[in-house]
XYZ file of C-alpha atoms in Angstrom:
602
model
C 0.152 0.107 0.096
C 1.454 3.484 0.765
C 3.106 4.896 3.397
C 2.301 7.475 5.878
C 5.008 10.239 8.036
C 5.637 13.811 9.276
C 8.963 13.644 10.839
C 12.155 15.021 9.121
C 14.793 12.687 8.540
C 17.961 12.208 10.085
C 20.830 13.055 7.645
C 23.819 12.135 9.290
C 27.112 10.492 9.635
C 26.336 6.414 10.446
C 28.632 3.629 9.638
C 32.184 4.508 8.377
C 33.998 2.154 6.740
C 33.800 -0.224 3.632
C 30.685 -1.446 3.084
C 31.094 -5.233 2.985
C 32.014 -5.011 7.045
C 28.940 -3.144 8.289
C 27.942 -5.403 11.390
C 24.961 -8.427 10.057
C 23.637 -8.551 13.459
C 21.323 -11.847 14.024
C 17.434 -12.611 15.714
C 16.760 -9.030 12.954
C 15.735 -10.631 10.848
C 17.943 -9.643 7.930
C 17.674 -9.159 4.502
C 20.450 -9.177 1.848
C 19.920 -7.012 -1.542
C 21.845 -6.283 -4.288
C 23.678 -3.292 -4.292
C 22.749 -1.185 -7.372
C 25.564 1.172 -9.257
C 25.422 4.307 -10.910
C 27.970 4.306 -13.734
C 30.731 5.970 -11.404
C 31.134 5.578 -8.208
C 29.989 6.919 -5.816
C 27.162 4.214 -5.169
C 23.866 4.200 -4.070
C 23.297 2.062 0.110
C 20.529 1.108 1.283
C 19.998 -0.999 5.003
C 16.733 -0.662 5.835
C 16.206 -1.187 9.991
C 13.206 -1.488 11.571
C 13.517 -0.078 14.716
C 11.942 1.874 17.078
C 11.884 5.908 16.479
C 8.965 7.343 14.443
C 5.188 7.036 13.557
C 4.036 5.403 9.946
C 1.806 3.115 7.985
C 2.379 0.294 5.679
C -0.235 -1.884 3.830
C -1.588 -5.610 4.946
C -0.854 -7.036 1.149
C 1.789 -5.208 -0.225
C 3.653 -2.195 0.828
C 5.489 1.485 0.036
C 6.808 2.902 2.184
C 8.412 6.743 0.901
C 11.209 8.364 2.997
C 12.670 12.503 2.117
C 14.571 10.571 -0.385
C 13.006 6.238 -0.424
C 10.171 4.880 -0.411
C 9.484 0.795 0.160
C 6.295 -0.856 -1.696
C 5.960 -4.833 -1.669
C 5.827 -6.837 -4.541
C 4.508 -10.317 -5.534
C 7.547 -12.036 -5.717
C 8.779 -13.165 -2.858
C 11.638 -15.011 -0.939
C 14.506 -13.009 -2.645
C 15.398 -9.207 -3.177
C 16.283 -7.288 -5.768
C 18.531 -3.776 -7.015
C 16.757 -2.070 -10.225
C 16.173 1.386 -11.295
C 12.825 2.758 -10.883
C 12.032 5.940 -13.586
C 10.823 9.293 -12.687
C 11.568 8.815 -9.060
C 13.138 12.835 -8.617
C 14.414 14.246 -5.814
C 10.543 16.034 -4.268
C 7.476 16.023 -2.192
C 6.700 12.724 -2.741
C 10.220 11.613 -1.447
C 9.821 12.970 1.685
C 6.085 11.936 2.247
C 6.553 9.704 4.305
C 9.102 11.150 6.726
C 8.340 10.274 10.520
C 4.808 8.121 11.084
C 3.826 6.272 7.772
C 0.934 3.107 6.938
C 2.303 0.582 4.499
C 0.349 -3.271 4.175
C 1.500 -6.476 6.114
C 3.936 -8.603 5.071
C 5.509 -11.411 6.545
C 8.562 -11.395 8.638
C 12.175 -11.184 6.204
C 13.389 -14.652 5.897
C 17.145 -15.132 5.429
C 19.516 -18.659 6.651
C 21.996 -17.113 9.709
C 24.577 -18.346 7.541
C 23.956 -16.070 5.183
C 27.169 -14.401 3.904
C 27.407 -10.688 4.007
C 27.322 -9.119 0.953
C 26.825 -4.882 0.016
C 23.316 -3.582 -1.327
C 20.976 -3.402 1.252
C 19.449 -5.181 3.721
C 16.137 -4.677 5.425
C 15.866 -6.318 10.088
C 13.058 -5.757 12.073
C 11.173 -6.535 13.885
C 12.280 -3.237 16.385
C 9.867 -1.191 18.575
C 8.801 2.797 16.669
C 5.849 4.130 15.906
C 5.429 4.416 12.110
C 2.838 3.144 9.340
C 3.535 1.610 6.677
C 1.105 -0.671 4.433
C 0.778 -4.070 5.383
C 3.058 -6.963 3.174
C 1.776 -9.411 2.272
C 5.066 -9.846 -0.209
C 7.868 -8.386 -0.630
C 8.256 -4.833 -1.017
C 10.012 -2.345 -2.975
C 12.267 0.874 -1.750
C 12.220 3.526 -3.888
C 14.924 6.080 -4.079
C 17.199 8.253 -5.321
C 20.824 9.322 -4.947
C 20.909 12.726 -3.442
C 22.447 15.091 -6.096
C 24.758 16.872 -2.800
C 27.023 13.681 -2.842
C 26.348 12.694 -6.940
C 29.628 13.256 -8.688
C 29.942 15.543 -10.828
C 30.644 14.167 -14.182
C 27.338 11.940 -13.497
C 25.937 10.781 -16.835
C 22.791 11.370 -18.197
C 22.497 8.077 -19.080
C 22.258 6.925 -15.028
C 19.579 7.183 -13.893
C 18.675 8.808 -10.058
C 16.287 6.709 -8.833
C 16.902 3.228 -7.165
C 14.734 0.343 -6.289
C 15.349 -2.487 -4.155
C 12.816 -5.902 -3.011
C 11.594 -6.430 0.641
C 10.429 -8.973 2.626
C 7.098 -8.662 3.503
C 6.860 -7.687 7.457
C 3.639 -8.406 9.625
C 1.182 -5.436 10.275
C 2.393 -3.206 13.192
C 5.241 -1.721 14.626
C 6.189 0.766 15.240
C 9.804 0.264 12.907
C 12.109 2.809 12.267
C 13.818 2.324 8.782
C 17.135 3.895 8.146
C 18.981 4.506 4.510
C 22.233 4.526 3.838
C 24.741 6.290 0.475
C 28.804 5.127 0.550
C 30.497 8.413 -0.812
C 33.816 6.754 -0.371
C 35.437 5.533 3.151
C 32.360 7.237 4.541
C 28.811 6.335 5.349
C 25.774 9.236 5.246
C 22.566 8.144 6.725
C 18.547 8.765 6.851
C 16.611 7.732 9.180
C 12.511 7.545 9.324
C 11.213 7.103 12.553
C 7.366 5.543 13.768
C 6.764 3.084 10.878
C 3.700 1.341 10.820
C 2.417 -1.837 8.839
C -1.364 -1.934 7.763
C -3.417 -0.399 4.508
C -3.603 2.359 2.939
C -6.616 4.042 1.335
C -6.238 6.583 -0.906
C -9.523 9.088 -0.386
C -10.631 11.655 -3.411
C -13.348 13.311 -5.268
C -14.881 16.866 -4.779
C -16.145 19.398 -1.860
C -18.311 16.336 0.343
C -14.699 14.270 0.435
C -12.535 17.611 1.155
C -15.334 18.713 3.689
C -13.202 18.480 7.206
C -13.842 16.642 10.119
C -14.719 20.127 11.731
C -17.902 20.852 9.294
C -19.768 17.942 10.118
C -22.040 17.078 13.044
C -20.940 16.181 16.860
C -17.787 18.187 15.180
C -16.035 18.432 19.140
C -17.511 14.777 19.560
C -15.536 13.707 16.692
C -12.261 15.881 16.983
C -11.627 14.837 20.536
C -11.619 11.002 19.631
C -7.876 10.453 18.207
C -6.276 9.257 21.613
C -7.405 5.321 20.376
C -6.585 6.210 16.694
C -2.980 6.939 16.951
C -2.410 3.836 14.978
C -4.448 5.642 11.786
C -2.083 8.003 9.651
C -3.395 10.840 7.964
C -2.139 12.846 4.560
C -3.295 15.566 2.781
C -2.920 16.089 -0.691
C -2.345 20.038 -1.485
C -4.529 22.210 -3.993
C -2.565 22.194 -7.038
C -3.303 21.296 -11.371
C -0.495 21.087 -14.238
C -1.307 20.637 -17.930
C 1.641 17.626 -17.689
C 2.321 14.546 -15.640
C 4.565 15.106 -12.765
C 6.539 12.631 -11.256
C 6.420 14.054 -7.726
C 3.633 16.455 -5.678
C 4.370 19.800 -5.909
C 3.064 20.350 -2.232
C 1.442 18.952 0.923
C -1.013 19.922 3.066
C -0.457 17.597 5.812
C 2.777 15.559 6.029
C 2.484 12.133 7.304
C 0.605 12.707 10.784
C -1.009 10.712 14.090
C -4.334 12.175 14.123
C -5.631 15.628 15.744
C -8.230 17.467 16.598
C -5.584 20.530 14.504
C -5.287 18.155 11.516
C -8.934 16.430 11.415
C -10.412 20.338 11.867
C -8.252 22.709 9.876
C -10.407 25.183 8.314
C -13.176 25.005 5.964
C -12.928 22.466 2.905
C -9.277 22.803 3.898
C -7.858 19.266 5.442
C -9.084 16.664 6.666
C -11.883 14.731 5.044
C -14.253 13.743 7.165
C -14.886 10.856 5.348
C -11.304 9.748 4.816
C -11.252 9.663 8.837
C -13.687 8.630 9.293
C -14.368 5.553 6.552
C -10.672 4.406 8.064
C -11.442 4.921 11.674
C -14.366 2.507 10.713
C -12.034 0.283 9.639
C -9.251 -0.003 11.756
C -12.392 -1.104 14.953
C -12.447 -3.939 12.614
C -9.677 -5.090 11.240
C -6.716 -3.845 14.391
C -3.854 -3.124 12.509
C -2.618 0.021 11.429
C -4.908 2.606 8.239
C -2.965 4.850 6.259
C -5.494 7.813 4.723
C -4.253 9.690 1.678
C -6.438 12.813 1.242
C -6.509 14.383 -2.243
C -9.646 16.667 -3.272
C -10.964 19.324 -4.472
C -14.278 21.285 -3.952
C -16.653 21.923 -7.282
C -14.701 20.139 -9.665
C -16.075 17.928 -12.874
C -14.725 14.243 -13.377
C -12.788 15.391 -16.377
C -10.145 16.951 -14.099
C -9.126 13.927 -12.295
C -9.457 11.623 -15.864
C -6.594 11.011 -17.606
C -6.472 12.326 -21.924
C -6.623 8.454 -22.389
C -10.005 7.466 -20.505
C -11.548 10.112 -21.750
C -10.697 9.255 -25.770
C -12.284 6.325 -24.725
C -15.940 7.922 -23.769
C -15.528 10.847 -26.644
C -15.489 13.540 -24.186
C -14.096 16.745 -26.887
C -9.938 17.217 -26.135
C -11.355 21.020 -25.837
C -12.928 21.438 -22.654
C -16.561 23.064 -22.093
C -18.549 25.572 -21.397
C -18.002 25.773 -17.601
C -20.949 25.998 -15.393
C -22.184 27.037 -12.284
C -21.474 24.230 -10.967
C -18.158 23.493 -11.845
C -15.719 26.188 -8.817
C -12.370 24.735 -9.962
C -10.541 23.615 -11.769
C -12.427 22.117 -15.253
C -9.515 21.991 -18.223
C -8.506 18.027 -19.177
C -6.696 16.145 -16.826
C -5.387 18.797 -15.086
C -5.611 17.284 -11.241
C -4.964 13.672 -12.058
C -1.733 15.451 -13.538
C -1.012 16.794 -10.257
C -2.883 15.054 -7.179
C -2.870 11.139 -8.269
C -0.182 10.447 -11.188
C 2.728 11.782 -8.133
C 0.869 8.881 -5.781
C 0.593 5.797 -8.501
C 4.127 3.799 -7.883
C 2.581 3.550 -3.570
C 1.441 0.210 -3.235
C -2.742 0.325 -2.270
C -4.906 -1.596 -1.382
C -7.823 0.882 -2.975
C -9.885 4.229 -3.200
C -12.779 5.663 -1.280
C -14.607 8.763 -4.379
C -17.625 11.226 -3.418
C -18.161 13.287 -6.391
C -20.500 14.217 -9.335
C -22.015 17.784 -8.402
C -19.902 19.260 -10.510
C -20.601 16.981 -14.260
C -24.448 17.799 -13.643
C -24.346 20.371 -16.412
C -21.292 18.998 -17.783
C -20.738 15.882 -19.927
C -23.215 14.242 -17.213
C -24.619 11.254 -20.487
C -21.914 10.678 -20.909
C -21.190 9.592 -17.569
C -21.995 6.118 -16.848
C -19.083 5.721 -19.147
C -16.232 8.280 -17.949
C -16.128 7.160 -14.032
C -16.446 3.095 -15.209
C -13.671 4.198 -17.897
C -11.636 6.901 -14.778
C -11.761 4.060 -12.580
C -10.325 1.328 -14.796
C -7.551 3.573 -16.117
C -6.504 4.506 -12.004
C -5.800 0.719 -11.425
C -4.122 0.110 -14.422
C -1.988 2.806 -13.389
C -0.964 2.069 -9.897
C -0.655 -1.153 -10.590
C 1.498 -0.987 -13.615
C 3.135 2.398 -10.648
C 3.372 0.388 -8.233
C 5.398 -2.682 -10.430
C 2.091 -5.255 -9.679
C 2.029 -4.724 -5.976
C -1.406 -2.692 -5.654
C -3.937 -5.007 -7.094
C -5.167 -5.100 -10.818
C -8.449 -4.181 -9.686
C -8.163 -2.926 -5.939
C -11.432 -2.264 -4.507
C -13.268 0.955 -5.472
C -15.650 2.027 -3.436
C -17.918 5.418 -4.448
C -20.430 7.752 -2.293
C -23.213 7.868 -4.260
C -24.745 11.186 -4.445
C -27.061 12.896 -1.963
C -30.568 14.951 -2.511
C -29.930 18.696 -3.248
C -32.744 21.795 -2.652
C -32.659 22.477 -6.132
C -34.611 25.427 -8.171
C -35.924 23.535 -10.617
C -37.437 19.065 -10.944
C -35.555 18.073 -13.536
C -33.918 14.680 -12.922
C -30.242 15.067 -13.994
C -29.122 14.517 -9.973
C -31.082 10.409 -10.204
C -30.093 10.692 -13.877
C -25.828 10.762 -12.197
C -27.211 8.969 -8.945
C -27.745 5.858 -11.579
C -25.190 6.755 -14.321
C -22.339 6.479 -11.165
C -23.519 2.683 -11.400
C -22.752 2.432 -15.148
C -27.026 1.692 -15.312
C -26.886 -0.914 -13.210
C -27.870 0.687 -10.251
C -26.179 -1.807 -8.342
C -22.700 -2.927 -8.313
C -20.256 -4.811 -8.677
C -21.546 -5.354 -12.000
C -19.671 -6.236 -15.414
C -18.794 -3.070 -15.599
C -17.520 -1.618 -12.611
C -15.635 -5.323 -11.171
C -14.834 -4.801 -7.646
C -16.702 -1.931 -6.252
C -19.366 -0.359 -3.763
C -21.353 1.790 -2.498
C -22.430 4.372 -0.201
C -26.195 4.849 -0.639
C -26.732 8.724 0.658
C -29.986 10.233 -0.815
C -31.594 9.069 2.619
C -29.547 11.675 4.324
C -30.677 15.229 2.851
C -30.328 18.234 5.168
C -31.834 21.441 5.006
C -30.080 23.654 6.989
C -25.991 22.659 5.702
C -24.757 26.160 6.780
C -22.634 25.276 3.883
C -26.087 24.681 1.091
C -27.988 22.173 0.855
C -26.196 20.106 -1.264
C -22.794 19.003 1.236
C -25.155 17.728 4.036
C -22.827 17.390 7.448
C -23.908 13.623 8.171
C -20.012 12.093 6.948
C -20.299 9.394 9.557
C -23.614 7.194 7.905
C -21.417 7.987 4.884
C -18.812 6.258 6.226
C -20.440 3.550 8.196
C -22.212 2.019 4.597
C -18.626 2.708 2.326
C -16.556 0.741 5.238
C -19.287 -2.320 5.291
C -18.752 -2.404 1.441
C -14.477 -2.197 1.553
C -14.839 -4.982 4.553
C -16.947 -7.217 1.905
C -15.777 -6.599 -1.111
C -12.527 -5.561 -0.202
C -11.464 -7.981 3.026
C -14.310 -10.297 1.547
C -16.890 -10.180 5.218
C -20.175 -12.259 4.496
C -22.125 -9.719 5.529
C -25.339 -6.842 3.349
C -23.434 -4.055 2.295
C -26.107 -2.823 -0.141
C -29.919 -2.205 0.602
C -32.325 -4.118 -1.686
C -33.274 -4.383 -4.806
C -36.259 -5.828 -7.071
C -35.361 -8.961 -8.958
C -38.250 -9.256 -10.421
C -41.737 -7.379 -11.612
C -45.084 -9.136 -13.144
C -47.576 -6.975 -14.274
C -51.681 -7.705 -12.677
C -53.581 -5.376 -15.513
C -57.179 -7.040 -15.082
C -56.315 -6.194 -10.865
C -54.193 -3.036 -11.878
C -51.254 -3.738 -9.556
C -47.580 -3.879 -10.972
C -46.002 -6.345 -8.152
C -42.590 -6.121 -6.961
C -40.251 -9.659 -5.938
C -36.481 -7.090 -4.049
C -33.417 -10.033 -4.071
C -33.420 -8.824 0.700
C -36.386 -8.137 2.825
C -37.552 -5.557 3.136
C -38.695 -2.435 5.949
C -41.784 -0.773 4.029
C -43.481 2.922 5.308
C -45.494 3.788 3.020
C -45.072 6.878 0.689
C -47.345 7.348 -2.466
C -45.243 9.420 -5.263
C -42.022 7.889 -4.371
C -42.764 4.978 -6.849
C -43.467 6.659 -11.232
C -44.842 4.159 -13.265
C -44.487 4.698 -16.872
C -47.556 4.752 -18.593
C -47.834 5.704 -22.877
C -50.602 5.543 -24.869
C -50.818 7.574 -29.016
C -47.048 6.850 -28.398
C -46.485 9.325 -26.098
C -45.429 8.757 -22.204
C -45.756 9.508 -18.791
C -44.549 9.276 -15.468
C -47.624 8.867 -12.898
C -47.285 8.773 -9.566
C -47.820 4.205 -8.036
C -48.477 4.084 -4.714
C -47.325 2.183 -2.540
C -49.626 -0.891 -1.526
C -49.822 -4.312 0.092
C -46.637 -6.181 1.551
C -44.515 -8.383 2.640
C -41.175 -9.562 4.219
C -40.047 -9.396 0.264
C -42.150 -8.213 -2.162
C -43.910 -5.025 -2.697
C -47.722 -4.030 -5.133
C -47.882 -1.039 -6.700
C -51.124 0.405 -7.736
C -51.347 1.352 -11.281
C -54.587 2.193 -11.791
C -54.250 4.896 -13.364
C -52.490 4.100 -16.243
C -55.048 4.070 -18.370
C -52.706 2.738 -21.667
C -49.845 0.825 -21.465
C -47.449 0.708 -19.074
C -43.965 0.510 -19.896
C -41.836 1.488 -17.351
C -41.538 1.756 -13.236
C -38.732 4.036 -11.729
C -37.742 4.579 -7.733
C -36.611 7.796 -5.689
C -35.387 9.645 -9.182
C -36.314 12.861 -8.039
C -33.506 14.803 -6.376
C -34.762 15.276 -2.476
C -36.336 11.616 -2.468
C -37.616 11.525 1.243
C -36.878 13.446 4.593
C -33.576 12.483 6.601
C -33.315 8.689 6.964
C -36.881 8.276 5.897
C -37.218 7.085 2.272
C -39.565 4.313 2.549
C -38.064 1.583 1.340
C -34.843 -0.017 3.994
C -32.854 -3.270 4.419
C -34.194 -4.401 8.257
C -31.370 -4.885 10.036
C -28.439 -2.943 8.503
C -30.961 0.020 8.203
C -29.018 0.408 4.138
C -31.699 2.563 1.814
C -33.187 0.864 -1.400
C -31.462 3.101 -4.297
C -32.851 4.496 -6.591
C -33.127 2.185 -9.767
C -35.342 2.988 -13.584
C -36.662 -1.410 -14.601
C -38.109 -0.982 -17.777
C -40.649 -3.328 -19.164
C -39.353 -5.457 -21.752
C -42.876 -6.748 -22.758
C -46.290 -6.070 -21.342
C -46.733 -10.111 -20.400
C -47.343 -11.221 -16.484
C -44.582 -12.064 -14.647
C -42.144 -11.454 -17.017
C -39.073 -9.975 -15.268
C -37.643 -6.275 -15.397
C -34.574 -5.352 -17.232
C -32.543 -2.420 -15.893
C -31.950 0.391 -19.159
C -30.784 3.262 -19.640
């Protein structure tokens, strides 16, 4: 996964002399990695020694650790380590991301024969104590880095890369540890250390303003801000608002380096840092998993999906390269790819457990009809980029969760919000599906907030959003057998002679009758009109709708197809035990034969 840290590295001479004579201590699980020479001397040596000093988090399955001039990530290969060049790892903010206090995924302890002869190169030792968090490694991991410019000879050839990579064996979740890097210049060794490293799962959180809202802006903010003492193994990192015309290799700016949570850095102003949804999601995961979690927030309010997408994915969906006319729903950067370039691509070498996403409001009036393509394309493209950038450490189809849009007090009664909600599922109404595998969704249309000081489009109940997201993560990312999505109909039967449409649900339903939330499309003389279909009798898994008002031919049925479907947590259909709301849907009838299955369609 990734790494979380936020303190300074110590650049001090450590071992002096021939690197082959660096002492080896048994019982600390040292792992040897062959050296990588950089043309002429001096060459870079790395000694990663896991001992107690500062805080970091690494992911459970794969590990990614960022240092002042190197970072660690897990690989799929087990056993031996090797030196390897890592393109594009330049000296910059990315290389400083995991200073003190990271998160990585937990791997198994490194194993080296006790009789292994000392060799020049990289060694990793563990498991002395300290406090950082790195991704938990279940397989060997990479360390990426860079030869320090001040130590490079002036005549270094441009043909030789300044970046480097070594492979580490996996580590179990937990910590803390210390990681140390050493560079030899002549007979002098220069050492940098990263303290308080933890191994755990790292999640990336992105989107627009509802993801950007801080803990100080949500309900019960004072209580939430004071509830940090029990979560010091959850580490947080926040990317600054930056845009770029070309893909950056390093973050140009960071708002919050890897840190332990405090009331100050969780509620640092309005729409600044730290993301409330991201924090609460990670906190819920920690309560379930009981090992370190790393959280990276990279979001910008008022931004359309096009700004977060690569040119490759936008071309796939036919999005014009020239951009679009500015809309009232877009208040942040809108140019294609500028946020992918500056706020996501610099992270693509990290090893992640998964991502969560809260965005869509800014596409209400911008390429709305393409969202059923641009969103699945973004997921697929990000998955490819992070898988390749991490040398296969981030899973090819890593878990991707998102929040279906909440409610909004609009002056118009159009169906733009419902269309985006539907397109968020690639027009299936549920996830995962064939176009969006290994995804999960938190329905939020029942979490409306009429009195939000930030506008009704920014509801303050982010606790329920994060809770529903974490249920999806537990099921999709961690394989738990639990219900993480509300009930959807799997069958419908039209009883025209009785004026009824019977819906059969895939789960049990808890029903509170409402007359206007279901609608039937009634067609006559080649014209169709949506009419209310009041809720009638119901049982544990069935619901009858009254469609007698339709004097023509019923062609489709839809549920909650409005900007503001219900009041706070008072929608008519929930799962009885999980209290998860039924998501909105539209179903077109294949024909009007009683008993025919419904077909979810655009």
